[in-house]
Amino acid sequence: MEIRVKQEDGVALVMLGGRLDAASSPELEERLSEVLHSGACALVLNVSGLTHISSAGLRCILFAGKTIKARNGRIALTGAQGMVMDVLKTSGFADILPTYPSDEDALGDHSEW
């Protein structure tokens, strides 16, 4: 799994690539924990590079969402497509988390989410 993080003005943009499953989710959870403890008040998860997401991956996203929302922060997902979008819709994540086609759309709408 590939994880790249950019932080600017309290917003953390986390770009994910590859498979997000039981094998890779501990690494993502650790990185998200670091990002969240660095003071980010908004988190954008770009999932456009994911080829697969499992229930373990969904649990990581849920962990991040609950953690940042407990601090009155915001979370959004961007770039979901194909199988990943299907899983997000089927699991209900697309209904409870703001989803945007691109990072720019999410960041431009930052005050709304």
Tab-separated table of C-alpha atoms in Angstrom:
chain	number	residue	atom	x	y	z
A	1	MET	CA	0.000	0.000	0.000
A	2	GLU	CA	1.153	3.505	-0.791
A	3	ILE	CA	0.421	6.340	1.643
A	4	ARG	CA	1.419	9.936	0.932
A	5	VAL	CA	0.591	12.790	3.296
A	6	LYS	CA	0.576	16.536	2.654
A	7	GLN	CA	-0.375	18.968	5.408
A	8	GLU	CA	-1.150	22.638	5.028
A	9	ASP	CA	-3.122	25.123	7.118
A	10	GLY	CA	-4.599	22.466	9.409
A	11	VAL	CA	-5.753	20.264	6.510
A	12	ALA	CA	-4.156	16.866	5.993
A	13	LEU	CA	-4.439	15.364	2.523
A	14	VAL	CA	-3.773	11.618	2.636
A	15	MET	CA	-3.393	9.941	-0.759
A	16	LEU	CA	-3.829	6.174	-0.811
A	17	GLY	CA	-2.796	3.662	-3.441
A	18	GLY	CA	-2.920	-0.111	-3.849
A	19	ARG	CA	-4.875	-2.475	-1.628
A	20	LEU	CA	-6.396	-1.399	1.687
A	21	ASP	CA	-7.055	-4.667	3.471
A	22	ALA	CA	-6.207	-6.568	6.653
A	23	ALA	CA	-2.512	-6.688	5.715
A	24	SER	CA	-2.144	-2.952	5.041
A	25	SER	CA	-4.676	-1.438	7.434
A	26	PRO	CA	-2.343	-1.423	10.493
A	27	GLU	CA	0.125	0.750	8.570
A	28	LEU	CA	-2.631	3.151	7.514
A	29	GLU	CA	-4.069	3.308	11.015
A	30	GLU	CA	-0.633	4.180	12.391
A	31	ARG	CA	-0.091	6.915	9.786
A	32	LEU	CA	-3.582	8.358	10.318
A	33	SER	CA	-2.993	8.385	14.066
A	34	GLU	CA	0.225	10.375	13.512
A	35	VAL	CA	-1.589	12.814	11.225
A	36	LEU	CA	-4.476	13.272	13.629
A	37	HIS	CA	-2.167	13.833	16.578
A	38	SER	CA	-0.182	16.427	14.625
A	39	GLY	CA	-3.051	18.878	15.014
A	40	ALA	CA	-4.895	18.520	11.715
A	41	CYS	CA	-8.445	19.845	12.001
A	42	ALA	CA	-9.543	18.527	8.607
A	43	LEU	CA	-8.708	15.278	6.854
A	44	VAL	CA	-9.123	14.554	3.146
A	45	LEU	CA	-8.636	10.913	2.186
A	46	ASN	CA	-7.937	10.596	-1.524
A	47	VAL	CA	-8.831	7.003	-2.395
A	48	SER	CA	-8.464	7.352	-6.189
A	49	GLY	CA	-5.366	5.133	-6.173
A	50	LEU	CA	-6.985	2.259	-4.292
A	51	THR	CA	-7.604	-0.906	-6.263
A	52	HIS	CA	-9.281	-2.746	-3.373
A	53	ILE	CA	-10.791	-1.954	0.014
A	54	SER	CA	-11.924	-4.479	2.608
A	55	SER	CA	-13.829	-4.209	5.867
A	56	ALA	CA	-10.483	-3.697	7.631
A	57	GLY	CA	-9.885	-0.675	5.411
A	58	LEU	CA	-13.335	0.670	6.186
A	59	ARG	CA	-12.543	0.286	9.882
A	60	CYS	CA	-9.465	2.530	9.423
A	61	ILE	CA	-11.581	5.198	7.767
A	62	LEU	CA	-14.152	4.913	10.552
A	63	PHE	CA	-11.379	5.241	13.168
A	64	ALA	CA	-10.106	8.409	11.498
A	65	GLY	CA	-13.597	9.859	11.158
A	66	LYS	CA	-14.524	9.246	14.784
A	67	THR	CA	-11.197	10.584	16.031
A	68	ILE	CA	-11.280	13.822	14.064
A	69	LYS	CA	-15.006	14.418	14.661
A	70	ALA	CA	-14.444	14.025	18.422
A	71	ARG	CA	-12.213	17.107	18.098
A	72	ASN	CA	-14.854	18.958	16.066
A	73	GLY	CA	-12.775	18.367	12.954
A	74	ARG	CA	-13.881	17.346	9.477
A	75	ILE	CA	-13.253	14.402	7.172
A	76	ALA	CA	-13.990	13.871	3.475
A	77	LEU	CA	-13.266	11.214	0.860
A	78	THR	CA	-12.179	12.035	-2.677
A	79	GLY	CA	-11.653	10.190	-5.924
A	80	ALA	CA	-13.625	7.031	-5.142
A	81	GLN	CA	-14.405	5.013	-8.242
A	82	GLY	CA	-15.113	1.474	-9.407
A	83	MET	CA	-14.990	-1.251	-6.780
A	84	VAL	CA	-13.978	1.192	-4.040
A	85	MET	CA	-17.027	3.393	-4.691
A	86	ASP	CA	-19.244	0.289	-4.773
A	87	VAL	CA	-17.951	-0.781	-1.342
A	88	LEU	CA	-18.390	2.741	0.072
A	89	LYS	CA	-21.982	2.860	-1.189
A	90	THR	CA	-22.882	-0.679	-0.086
A	91	SER	CA	-21.416	-0.148	3.389
A	92	GLY	CA	-23.170	3.205	3.823
A	93	PHE	CA	-19.908	5.147	4.127
A	94	ALA	CA	-20.808	7.236	1.070
A	95	ASP	CA	-23.939	8.353	2.937
A	96	ILE	CA	-22.267	9.303	6.222
A	97	LEU	CA	-19.028	10.836	4.931
A	98	PRO	CA	-18.848	13.660	2.408
A	99	THR	CA	-17.473	12.361	-0.891
A	100	TYR	CA	-16.099	14.498	-3.694
A	101	PRO	CA	-14.746	13.711	-7.144
A	102	SER	CA	-11.464	15.557	-6.494
A	103	ASP	CA	-9.319	17.052	-3.747
A	104	GLU	CA	-9.941	20.506	-5.167
A	105	ASP	CA	-13.704	20.032	-4.878
A	106	ALA	CA	-13.381	18.934	-1.253
A	107	LEU	CA	-10.984	21.699	-0.301
A	108	GLY	CA	-13.092	24.304	-2.070
A	109	ASP	CA	-16.139	23.116	-0.133
A	110	HIS	CA	-14.197	22.796	3.146
A	111	SER	CA	-16.590	24.958	5.161
A	112	GLU	CA	-19.529	22.724	4.224
A	113	TRP	CA	-18.140	19.463	5.551
